[in-house]
PDB file of C-alpha atoms in Angstrom:
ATOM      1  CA  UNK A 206      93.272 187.315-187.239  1.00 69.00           C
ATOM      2  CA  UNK A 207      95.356 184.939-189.788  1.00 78.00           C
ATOM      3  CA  UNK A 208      94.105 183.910-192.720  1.00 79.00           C
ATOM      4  CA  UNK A 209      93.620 180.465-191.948  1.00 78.00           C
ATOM      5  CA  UNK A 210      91.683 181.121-189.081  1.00 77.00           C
ATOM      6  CA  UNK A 211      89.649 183.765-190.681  1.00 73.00           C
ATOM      7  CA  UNK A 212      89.109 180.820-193.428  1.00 76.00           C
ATOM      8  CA  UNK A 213      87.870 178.559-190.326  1.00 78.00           C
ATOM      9  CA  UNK A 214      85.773 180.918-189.235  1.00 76.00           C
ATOM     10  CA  UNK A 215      83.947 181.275-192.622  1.00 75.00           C
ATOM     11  CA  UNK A 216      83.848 177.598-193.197  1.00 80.00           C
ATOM     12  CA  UNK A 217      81.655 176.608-190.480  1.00 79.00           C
ATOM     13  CA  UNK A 218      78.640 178.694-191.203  1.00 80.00           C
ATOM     14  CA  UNK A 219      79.054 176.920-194.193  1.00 81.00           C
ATOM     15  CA  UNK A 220      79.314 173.923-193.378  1.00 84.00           C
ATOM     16  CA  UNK A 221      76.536 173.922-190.797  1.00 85.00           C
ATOM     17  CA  UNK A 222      74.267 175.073-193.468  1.00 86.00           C
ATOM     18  CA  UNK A 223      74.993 172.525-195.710  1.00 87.00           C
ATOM     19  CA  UNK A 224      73.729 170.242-193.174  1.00 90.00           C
ATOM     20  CA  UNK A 225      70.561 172.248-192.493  1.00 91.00           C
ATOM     21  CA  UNK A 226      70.105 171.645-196.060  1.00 92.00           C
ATOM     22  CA  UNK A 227      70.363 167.821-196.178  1.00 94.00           C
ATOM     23  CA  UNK A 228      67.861 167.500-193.264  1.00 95.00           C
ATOM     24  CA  UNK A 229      65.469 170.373-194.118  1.00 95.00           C
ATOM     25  CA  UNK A 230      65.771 168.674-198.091  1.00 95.00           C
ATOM     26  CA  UNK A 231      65.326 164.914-196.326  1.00 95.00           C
ATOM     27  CA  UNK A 232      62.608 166.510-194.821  1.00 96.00           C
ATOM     28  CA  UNK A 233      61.028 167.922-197.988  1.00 95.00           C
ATOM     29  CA  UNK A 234      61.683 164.824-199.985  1.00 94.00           C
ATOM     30  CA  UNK A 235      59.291 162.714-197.735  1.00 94.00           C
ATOM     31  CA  UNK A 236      56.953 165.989-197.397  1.00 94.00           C
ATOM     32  CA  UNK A 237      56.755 166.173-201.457  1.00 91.00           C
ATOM     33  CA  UNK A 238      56.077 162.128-201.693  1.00 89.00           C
ATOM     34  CA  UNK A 239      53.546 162.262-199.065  1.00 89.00           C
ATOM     35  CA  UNK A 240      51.650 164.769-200.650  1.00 88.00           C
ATOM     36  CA  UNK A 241      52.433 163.554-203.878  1.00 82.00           C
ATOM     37  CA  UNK A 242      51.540 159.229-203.543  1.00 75.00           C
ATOM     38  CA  UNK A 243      50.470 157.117-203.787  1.00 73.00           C
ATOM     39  CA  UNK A 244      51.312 156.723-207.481  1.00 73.00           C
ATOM     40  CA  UNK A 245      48.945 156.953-210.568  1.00 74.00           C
ATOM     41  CA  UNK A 246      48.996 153.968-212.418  1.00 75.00           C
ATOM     42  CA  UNK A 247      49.475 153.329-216.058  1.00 78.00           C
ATOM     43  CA  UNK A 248      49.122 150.680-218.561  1.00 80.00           C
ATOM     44  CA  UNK A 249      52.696 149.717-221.031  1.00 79.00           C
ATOM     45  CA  UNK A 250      51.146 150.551-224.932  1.00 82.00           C
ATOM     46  CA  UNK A 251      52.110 149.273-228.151  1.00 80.00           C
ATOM     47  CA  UNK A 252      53.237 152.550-230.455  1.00 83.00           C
ATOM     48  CA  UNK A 253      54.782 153.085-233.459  1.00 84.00           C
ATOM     49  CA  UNK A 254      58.390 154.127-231.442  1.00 82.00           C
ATOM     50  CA  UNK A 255      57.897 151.229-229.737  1.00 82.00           C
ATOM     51  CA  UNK A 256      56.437 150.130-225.905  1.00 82.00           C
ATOM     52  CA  UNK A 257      55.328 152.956-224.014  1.00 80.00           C
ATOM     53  CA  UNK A 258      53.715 153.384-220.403  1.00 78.00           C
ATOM     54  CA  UNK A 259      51.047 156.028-220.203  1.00 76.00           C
ATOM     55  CA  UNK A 260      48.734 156.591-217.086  1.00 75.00           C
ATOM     56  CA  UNK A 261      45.142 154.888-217.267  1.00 73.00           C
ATOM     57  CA  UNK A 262      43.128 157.000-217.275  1.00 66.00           C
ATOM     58  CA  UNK A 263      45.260 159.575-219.314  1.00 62.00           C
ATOM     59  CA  UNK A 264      43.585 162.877-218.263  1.00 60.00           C
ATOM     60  CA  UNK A 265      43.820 162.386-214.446  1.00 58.00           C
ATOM     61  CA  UNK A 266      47.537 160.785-215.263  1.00 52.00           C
ATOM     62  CA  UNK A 267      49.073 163.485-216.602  1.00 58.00           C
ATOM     63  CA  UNK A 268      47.267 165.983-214.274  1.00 61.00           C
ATOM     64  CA  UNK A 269      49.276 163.982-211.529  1.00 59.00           C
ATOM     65  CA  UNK A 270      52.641 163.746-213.447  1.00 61.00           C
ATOM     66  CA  UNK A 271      51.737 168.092-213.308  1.00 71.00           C
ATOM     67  CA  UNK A 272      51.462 167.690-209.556  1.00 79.00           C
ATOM     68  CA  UNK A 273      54.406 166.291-208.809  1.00 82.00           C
ATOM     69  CA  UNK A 274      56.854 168.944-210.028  1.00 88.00           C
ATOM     70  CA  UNK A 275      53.810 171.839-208.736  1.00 89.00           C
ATOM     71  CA  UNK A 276      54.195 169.700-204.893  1.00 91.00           C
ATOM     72  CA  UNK A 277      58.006 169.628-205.399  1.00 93.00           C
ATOM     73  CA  UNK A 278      57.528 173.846-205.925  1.00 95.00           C
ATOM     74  CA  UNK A 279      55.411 174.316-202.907  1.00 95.00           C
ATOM     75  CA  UNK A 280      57.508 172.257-200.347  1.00 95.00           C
ATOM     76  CA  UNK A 281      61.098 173.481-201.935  1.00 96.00           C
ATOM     77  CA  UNK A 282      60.029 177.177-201.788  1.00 97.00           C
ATOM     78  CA  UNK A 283      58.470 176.805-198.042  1.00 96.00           C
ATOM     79  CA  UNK A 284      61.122 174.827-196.678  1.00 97.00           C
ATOM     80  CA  UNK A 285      64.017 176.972-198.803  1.00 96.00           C
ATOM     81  CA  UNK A 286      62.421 180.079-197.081  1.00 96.00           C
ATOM     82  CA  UNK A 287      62.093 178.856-193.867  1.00 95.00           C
ATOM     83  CA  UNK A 288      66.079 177.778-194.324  1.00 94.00           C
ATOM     84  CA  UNK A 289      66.719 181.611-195.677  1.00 94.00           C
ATOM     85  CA  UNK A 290      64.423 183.211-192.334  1.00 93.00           C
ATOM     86  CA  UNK A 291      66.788 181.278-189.875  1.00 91.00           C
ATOM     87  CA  UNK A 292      70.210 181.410-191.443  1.00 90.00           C
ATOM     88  CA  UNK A 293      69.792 185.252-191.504  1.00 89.00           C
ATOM     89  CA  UNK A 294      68.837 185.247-187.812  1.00 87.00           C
ATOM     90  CA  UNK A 295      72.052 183.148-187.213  1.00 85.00           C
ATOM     91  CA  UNK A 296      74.304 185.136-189.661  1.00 84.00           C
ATOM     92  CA  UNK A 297      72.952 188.268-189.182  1.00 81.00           C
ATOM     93  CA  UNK A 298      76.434 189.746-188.215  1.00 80.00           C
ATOM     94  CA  UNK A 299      78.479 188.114-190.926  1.00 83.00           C
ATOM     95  CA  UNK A 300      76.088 188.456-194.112  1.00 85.00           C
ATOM     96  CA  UNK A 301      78.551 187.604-196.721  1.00 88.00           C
ATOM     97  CA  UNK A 302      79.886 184.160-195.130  1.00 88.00           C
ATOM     98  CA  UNK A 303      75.843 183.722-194.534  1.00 89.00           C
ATOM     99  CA  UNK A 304      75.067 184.686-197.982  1.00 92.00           C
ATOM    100  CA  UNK A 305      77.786 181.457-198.963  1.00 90.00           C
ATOM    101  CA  UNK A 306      76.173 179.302-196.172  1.00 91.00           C
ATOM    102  CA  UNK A 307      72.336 180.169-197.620  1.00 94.00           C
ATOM    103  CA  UNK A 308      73.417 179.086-201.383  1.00 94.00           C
ATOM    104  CA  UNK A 309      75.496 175.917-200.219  1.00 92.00           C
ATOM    105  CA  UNK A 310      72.320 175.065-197.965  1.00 94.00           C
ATOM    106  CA  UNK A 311      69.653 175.799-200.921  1.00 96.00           C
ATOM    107  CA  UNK A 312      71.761 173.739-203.572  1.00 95.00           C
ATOM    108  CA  UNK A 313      71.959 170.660-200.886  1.00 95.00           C
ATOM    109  CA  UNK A 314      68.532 170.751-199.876  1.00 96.00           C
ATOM    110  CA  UNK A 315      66.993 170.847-203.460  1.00 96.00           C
ATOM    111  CA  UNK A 316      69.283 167.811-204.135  1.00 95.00           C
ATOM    112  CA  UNK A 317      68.381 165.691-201.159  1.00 96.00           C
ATOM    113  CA  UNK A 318      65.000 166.534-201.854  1.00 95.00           C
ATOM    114  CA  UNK A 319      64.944 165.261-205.307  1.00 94.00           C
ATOM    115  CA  UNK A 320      66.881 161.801-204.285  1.00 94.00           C
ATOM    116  CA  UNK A 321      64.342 161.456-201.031  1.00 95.00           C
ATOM    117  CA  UNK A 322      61.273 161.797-202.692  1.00 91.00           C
ATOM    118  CA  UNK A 323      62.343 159.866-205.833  1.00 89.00           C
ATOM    119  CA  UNK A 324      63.639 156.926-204.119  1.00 91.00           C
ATOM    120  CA  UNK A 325      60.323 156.328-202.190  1.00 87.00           C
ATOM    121  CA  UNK A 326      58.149 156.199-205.778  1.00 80.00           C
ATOM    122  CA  UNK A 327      58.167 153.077-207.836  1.00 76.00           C
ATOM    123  CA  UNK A 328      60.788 152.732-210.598  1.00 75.00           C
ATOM    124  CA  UNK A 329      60.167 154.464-214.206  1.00 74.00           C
ATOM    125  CA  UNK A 330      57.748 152.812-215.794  1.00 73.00           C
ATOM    126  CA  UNK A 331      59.397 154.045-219.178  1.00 73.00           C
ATOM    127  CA  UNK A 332      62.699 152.253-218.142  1.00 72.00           C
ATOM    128  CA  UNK A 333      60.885 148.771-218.065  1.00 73.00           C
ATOM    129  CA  UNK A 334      58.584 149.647-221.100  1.00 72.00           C
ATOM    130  CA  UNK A 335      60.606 147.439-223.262  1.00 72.00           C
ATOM    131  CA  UNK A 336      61.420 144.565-220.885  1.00 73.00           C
ATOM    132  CA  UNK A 337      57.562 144.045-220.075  1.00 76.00           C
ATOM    133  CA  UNK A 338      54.467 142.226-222.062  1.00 73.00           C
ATOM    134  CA  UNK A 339      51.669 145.151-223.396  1.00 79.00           C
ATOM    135  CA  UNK A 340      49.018 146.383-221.358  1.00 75.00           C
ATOM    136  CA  UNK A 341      50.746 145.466-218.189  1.00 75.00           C
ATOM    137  CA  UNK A 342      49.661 147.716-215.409  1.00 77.00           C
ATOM    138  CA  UNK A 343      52.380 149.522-214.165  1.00 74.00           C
ATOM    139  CA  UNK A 344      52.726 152.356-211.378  1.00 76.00           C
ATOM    140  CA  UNK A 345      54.035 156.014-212.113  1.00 74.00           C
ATOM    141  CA  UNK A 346      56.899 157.459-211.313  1.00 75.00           C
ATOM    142  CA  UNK A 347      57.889 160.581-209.373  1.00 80.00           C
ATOM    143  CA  UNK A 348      59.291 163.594-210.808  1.00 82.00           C
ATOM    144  CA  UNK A 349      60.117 167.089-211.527  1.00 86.00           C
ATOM    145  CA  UNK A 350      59.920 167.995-215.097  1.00 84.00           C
ATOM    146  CA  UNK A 351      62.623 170.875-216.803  1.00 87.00           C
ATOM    147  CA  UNK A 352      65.017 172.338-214.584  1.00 91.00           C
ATOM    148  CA  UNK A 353      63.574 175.521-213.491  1.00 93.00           C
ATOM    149  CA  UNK A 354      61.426 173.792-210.457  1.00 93.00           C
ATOM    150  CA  UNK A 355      64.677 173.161-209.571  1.00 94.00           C
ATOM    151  CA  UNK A 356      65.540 177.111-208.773  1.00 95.00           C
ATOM    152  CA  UNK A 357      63.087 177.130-206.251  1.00 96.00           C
ATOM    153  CA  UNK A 358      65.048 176.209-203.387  1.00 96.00           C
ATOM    154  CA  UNK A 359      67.907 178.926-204.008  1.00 96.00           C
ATOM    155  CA  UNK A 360      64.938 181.498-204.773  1.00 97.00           C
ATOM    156  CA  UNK A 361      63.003 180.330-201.520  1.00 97.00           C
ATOM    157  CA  UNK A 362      65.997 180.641-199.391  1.00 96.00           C
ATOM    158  CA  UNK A 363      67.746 183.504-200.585  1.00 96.00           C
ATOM    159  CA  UNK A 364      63.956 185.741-200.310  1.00 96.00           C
ATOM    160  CA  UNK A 365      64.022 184.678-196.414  1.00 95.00           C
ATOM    161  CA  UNK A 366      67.934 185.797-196.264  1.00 94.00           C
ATOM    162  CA  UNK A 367      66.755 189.008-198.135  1.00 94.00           C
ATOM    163  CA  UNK A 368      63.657 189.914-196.118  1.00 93.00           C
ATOM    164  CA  UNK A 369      66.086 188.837-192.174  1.00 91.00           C
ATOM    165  CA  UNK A 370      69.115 191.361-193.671  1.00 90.00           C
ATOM    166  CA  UNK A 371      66.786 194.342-194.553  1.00 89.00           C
ATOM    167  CA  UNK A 372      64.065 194.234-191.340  1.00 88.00           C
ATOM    168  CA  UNK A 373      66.840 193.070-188.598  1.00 80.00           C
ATOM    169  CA  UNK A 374      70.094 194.232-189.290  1.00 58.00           C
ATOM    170  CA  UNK A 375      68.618 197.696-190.438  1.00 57.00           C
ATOM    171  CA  UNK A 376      69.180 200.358-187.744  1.00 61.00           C
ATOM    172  CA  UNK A 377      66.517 201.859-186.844  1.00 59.00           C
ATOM    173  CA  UNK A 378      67.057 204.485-184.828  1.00 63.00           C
ATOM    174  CA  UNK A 379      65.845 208.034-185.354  1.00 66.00           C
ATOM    175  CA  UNK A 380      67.477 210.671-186.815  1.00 63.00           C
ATOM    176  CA  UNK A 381      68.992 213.502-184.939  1.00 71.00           C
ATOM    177  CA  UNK A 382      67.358 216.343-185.131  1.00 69.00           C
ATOM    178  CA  UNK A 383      68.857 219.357-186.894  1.00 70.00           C
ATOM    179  CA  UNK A 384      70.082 222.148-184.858  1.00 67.00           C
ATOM    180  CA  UNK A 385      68.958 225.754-184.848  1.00 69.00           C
ATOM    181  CA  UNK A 386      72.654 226.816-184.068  1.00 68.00           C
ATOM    182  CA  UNK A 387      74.396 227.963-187.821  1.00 70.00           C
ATOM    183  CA  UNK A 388      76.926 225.666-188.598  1.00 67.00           C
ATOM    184  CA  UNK A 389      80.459 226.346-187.758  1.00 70.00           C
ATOM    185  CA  UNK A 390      82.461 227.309-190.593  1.00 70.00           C
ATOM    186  CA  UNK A 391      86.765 226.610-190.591  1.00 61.00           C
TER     187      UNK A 391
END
Protein backbone atom coordinates (compact mmCIF):
# COMPACT_ATOMS: atom_id res chain seq x y z
CA UNK A 1 0.00 0.00 0.00
CA UNK A 2 1.49 3.68 -0.84
CA UNK A 3 1.75 6.09 1.47
CA UNK A 4 -0.81 8.27 0.30
CA UNK A 5 -3.29 5.78 0.31
CA UNK A 6 -2.32 4.39 3.60
CA UNK A 7 -2.72 8.29 4.66
CA UNK A 8 -6.42 8.04 3.08
CA UNK A 9 -7.13 5.25 4.78
CA UNK A 10 -6.26 6.76 8.22
CA UNK A 11 -7.95 9.99 7.47
CA UNK A 12 -11.38 8.84 7.23
CA UNK A 13 -11.83 7.24 10.58
CA UNK A 14 -10.86 10.49 11.43
CA UNK A 15 -12.72 12.39 9.82
CA UNK A 16 -15.94 10.47 10.42
CA UNK A 17 -15.32 10.87 14.03
CA UNK A 18 -14.97 14.32 13.98
CA UNK A 19 -18.39 14.43 12.74
CA UNK A 20 -19.75 12.02 15.36
CA UNK A 21 -18.40 14.58 17.58
CA UNK A 22 -20.19 17.70 16.25
CA UNK A 23 -23.58 15.86 16.34
CA UNK A 24 -23.13 13.80 19.54
CA UNK A 25 -21.65 17.57 21.08
CA UNK A 26 -24.90 19.41 19.20
CA UNK A 27 -26.64 16.88 20.88
CA UNK A 28 -25.17 17.47 24.35
CA UNK A 29 -25.29 21.20 24.03
CA UNK A 30 -29.19 21.19 23.86
CA UNK A 31 -29.15 18.09 26.46
CA UNK A 32 -26.94 20.37 29.01
CA UNK A 33 -29.39 23.60 28.38
CA UNK A 34 -32.40 21.58 28.81
CA UNK A 35 -31.43 20.31 31.94
CA UNK A 36 -29.79 23.31 32.84
CA UNK A 37 -32.84 26.40 31.95
CA UNK A 38 -34.51 28.07 32.23
CA UNK A 39 -32.15 30.71 33.61
CA UNK A 40 -31.85 32.08 37.25
CA UNK A 41 -32.38 35.55 37.34
CA UNK A 42 -30.41 38.30 38.88
CA UNK A 43 -30.66 41.85 39.76
CA UNK A 44 -27.50 44.57 38.20
CA UNK A 45 -25.92 46.05 41.88
CA UNK A 46 -24.20 49.13 42.62
CA UNK A 47 -20.47 48.08 44.14
CA UNK A 48 -17.53 49.67 44.88
CA UNK A 49 -15.76 48.12 41.33
CA UNK A 50 -18.55 49.31 39.80
CA UNK A 51 -22.19 47.67 38.34
CA UNK A 52 -22.45 44.16 38.97
CA UNK A 53 -25.25 41.44 38.23
CA UNK A 54 -25.68 38.88 40.95
CA UNK A 55 -28.59 36.26 41.06
CA UNK A 56 -31.72 37.23 43.33
CA UNK A 57 -31.89 35.31 45.52
CA UNK A 58 -28.03 34.79 45.91
CA UNK A 59 -27.94 31.33 47.60
CA UNK A 60 -30.15 29.45 45.06
CA UNK A 61 -28.15 31.70 42.23
CA UNK A 62 -24.99 30.58 42.71
CA UNK A 63 -26.12 26.97 43.51
CA UNK A 64 -27.39 27.16 39.78
CA UNK A 65 -24.29 28.95 38.28
CA UNK A 66 -22.65 25.32 40.25
CA UNK A 67 -25.10 23.35 38.16
CA UNK A 68 -24.35 24.39 35.07
CA UNK A 69 -20.70 23.36 34.77
CA UNK A 70 -21.84 19.90 37.23
CA UNK A 71 -24.84 19.32 34.04
CA UNK A 72 -22.14 20.18 31.45
CA UNK A 73 -19.92 17.12 33.44
CA UNK A 74 -22.70 14.65 33.44
CA UNK A 75 -23.85 15.01 29.73
CA UNK A 76 -20.01 15.48 28.33
CA UNK A 77 -18.82 12.33 30.22
CA UNK A 78 -22.09 10.17 29.11
CA UNK A 79 -22.17 11.25 25.70
CA UNK A 80 -18.00 11.23 25.43
CA UNK A 81 -18.33 7.53 26.61
CA UNK A 82 -20.96 6.52 24.61
CA UNK A 83 -18.71 8.17 21.54
CA UNK A 84 -15.52 6.05 23.05
CA UNK A 85 -18.00 2.47 23.35
CA UNK A 86 -18.84 2.83 19.54
CA UNK A 87 -15.70 4.12 17.91
CA UNK A 88 -13.90 1.08 19.47
CA UNK A 89 -16.56 -1.27 18.05
CA UNK A 90 -15.92 0.45 14.63
CA UNK A 91 -12.07 0.66 14.98
CA UNK A 92 -11.55 -2.27 16.71
CA UNK A 93 -9.05 -3.56 14.00
CA UNK A 94 -7.10 -0.37 13.51
CA UNK A 95 -6.71 0.96 17.26
CA UNK A 96 -4.13 3.53 16.65
CA UNK A 97 -5.97 5.46 13.64
CA UNK A 98 -9.14 4.91 16.19
CA UNK A 99 -7.23 6.12 19.08
CA UNK A 100 -6.65 9.62 16.58
CA UNK A 101 -10.36 9.42 15.50
CA UNK A 102 -11.59 9.10 19.50
CA UNK A 103 -9.39 12.36 20.52
CA UNK A 104 -10.37 14.43 17.28
CA UNK A 105 -14.11 13.33 18.10
CA UNK A 106 -13.82 14.17 22.04
CA UNK A 107 -12.09 17.67 21.34
CA UNK A 108 -15.07 18.50 18.67
CA UNK A 109 -17.79 17.37 20.69
CA UNK A 110 -16.76 19.25 23.95
CA UNK A 111 -16.51 22.35 21.66
CA UNK A 112 -19.86 22.11 19.95
CA UNK A 113 -21.21 21.41 23.16
CA UNK A 114 -20.02 24.49 24.80
CA UNK A 115 -21.16 26.85 21.66
CA UNK A 116 -24.78 24.83 21.57
CA UNK A 117 -25.66 25.15 24.95
CA UNK A 118 -24.27 28.71 25.35
CA UNK A 119 -25.93 30.16 22.46
CA UNK A 120 -29.45 29.03 23.65
CA UNK A 121 -28.95 31.01 27.32
CA UNK A 122 -29.45 34.71 27.51
CA UNK A 123 -26.42 36.99 27.03
CA UNK A 124 -23.92 37.71 30.13
CA UNK A 125 -25.49 39.65 32.35
CA UNK A 126 -21.91 40.93 33.45
CA UNK A 127 -21.29 42.16 29.80
CA UNK A 128 -24.35 44.61 30.02
CA UNK A 129 -23.70 45.45 33.79
CA UNK A 130 -22.37 48.75 32.82
CA UNK A 131 -24.68 49.70 29.93
CA UNK A 132 -27.89 49.11 32.19
CA UNK A 133 -29.76 51.32 35.10
CA UNK A 134 -29.28 49.45 38.90
CA UNK A 135 -31.46 46.90 40.10
CA UNK A 136 -32.58 45.95 36.68
CA UNK A 137 -33.62 42.36 36.60
CA UNK A 138 -31.59 40.55 34.40
CA UNK A 139 -31.40 36.69 33.42
CA UNK A 140 -28.21 34.42 34.02
CA UNK A 141 -26.04 33.18 31.86
CA UNK A 142 -24.82 29.69 30.98
CA UNK A 143 -21.53 28.36 31.70
CA UNK A 144 -18.75 26.15 32.60
CA UNK A 145 -16.43 27.56 35.10
CA UNK A 146 -12.22 26.68 34.97
CA UNK A 147 -11.12 24.51 32.34
CA UNK A 148 -10.97 21.15 33.80
CA UNK A 149 -14.94 20.40 33.11
CA UNK A 150 -13.66 20.80 29.96
CA UNK A 151 -11.46 17.32 30.09
CA UNK A 152 -14.42 15.46 30.49
CA UNK A 153 -15.21 14.72 27.06
CA UNK A 154 -11.59 13.34 26.13
CA UNK A 155 -11.72 11.38 29.62
CA UNK A 156 -15.38 10.08 28.82
CA UNK A 157 -14.46 8.95 25.44
CA UNK A 158 -11.15 7.65 25.72
CA UNK A 159 -12.57 5.22 29.11
CA UNK A 160 -15.23 3.72 26.47
CA UNK A 161 -12.20 3.27 23.80
CA UNK A 162 -10.23 1.71 26.78
CA UNK A 163 -12.86 -0.63 28.23
CA UNK A 164 -14.03 -1.83 23.78
CA UNK A 165 -9.92 -2.52 23.17
CA UNK A 166 -9.36 -4.64 26.37
CA UNK A 167 -12.94 -6.85 26.52
CA UNK A 168 -13.27 -7.22 22.48
CA UNK A 169 -10.17 -7.28 20.80
CA UNK A 170 -8.66 -9.52 23.67
CA UNK A 171 -8.37 -13.16 22.53
CA UNK A 172 -9.79 -15.24 24.48
CA UNK A 173 -9.16 -18.45 23.74
CA UNK A 174 -7.78 -21.09 26.08
CA UNK A 175 -4.52 -22.07 26.53
CA UNK A 176 -3.08 -25.22 25.20
CA UNK A 177 -2.53 -27.56 27.43
CA UNK A 178 1.01 -28.68 28.28
CA UNK A 179 2.16 -31.94 27.06
CA UNK A 180 3.33 -34.93 29.04
CA UNK A 181 5.85 -35.75 26.14
CA UNK A 182 9.65 -34.16 27.36
CA UNK A 183 10.50 -31.55 25.19
CA UNK A 184 12.67 -32.12 22.26
CA UNK A 185 16.04 -30.91 22.70
CA UNK A 186 18.45 -29.79 19.24
Amino acid sequence: MSPAAAARQAAVPVAVGAVLGAVLGAVGGFVWWTWWGPAPSGKIYDTTRGPKWYPDPFDPGITRDFSGTATYVVVGFAIALLLGLVAGWVCRHTALVGLGAVVVASLVGAAVMVVVGVMQSPANPQDEASATTIGKVLPGHLEVAGFTPYLAWPVGALLGYLVVMLSITAESRRPEQPSAAPALQD
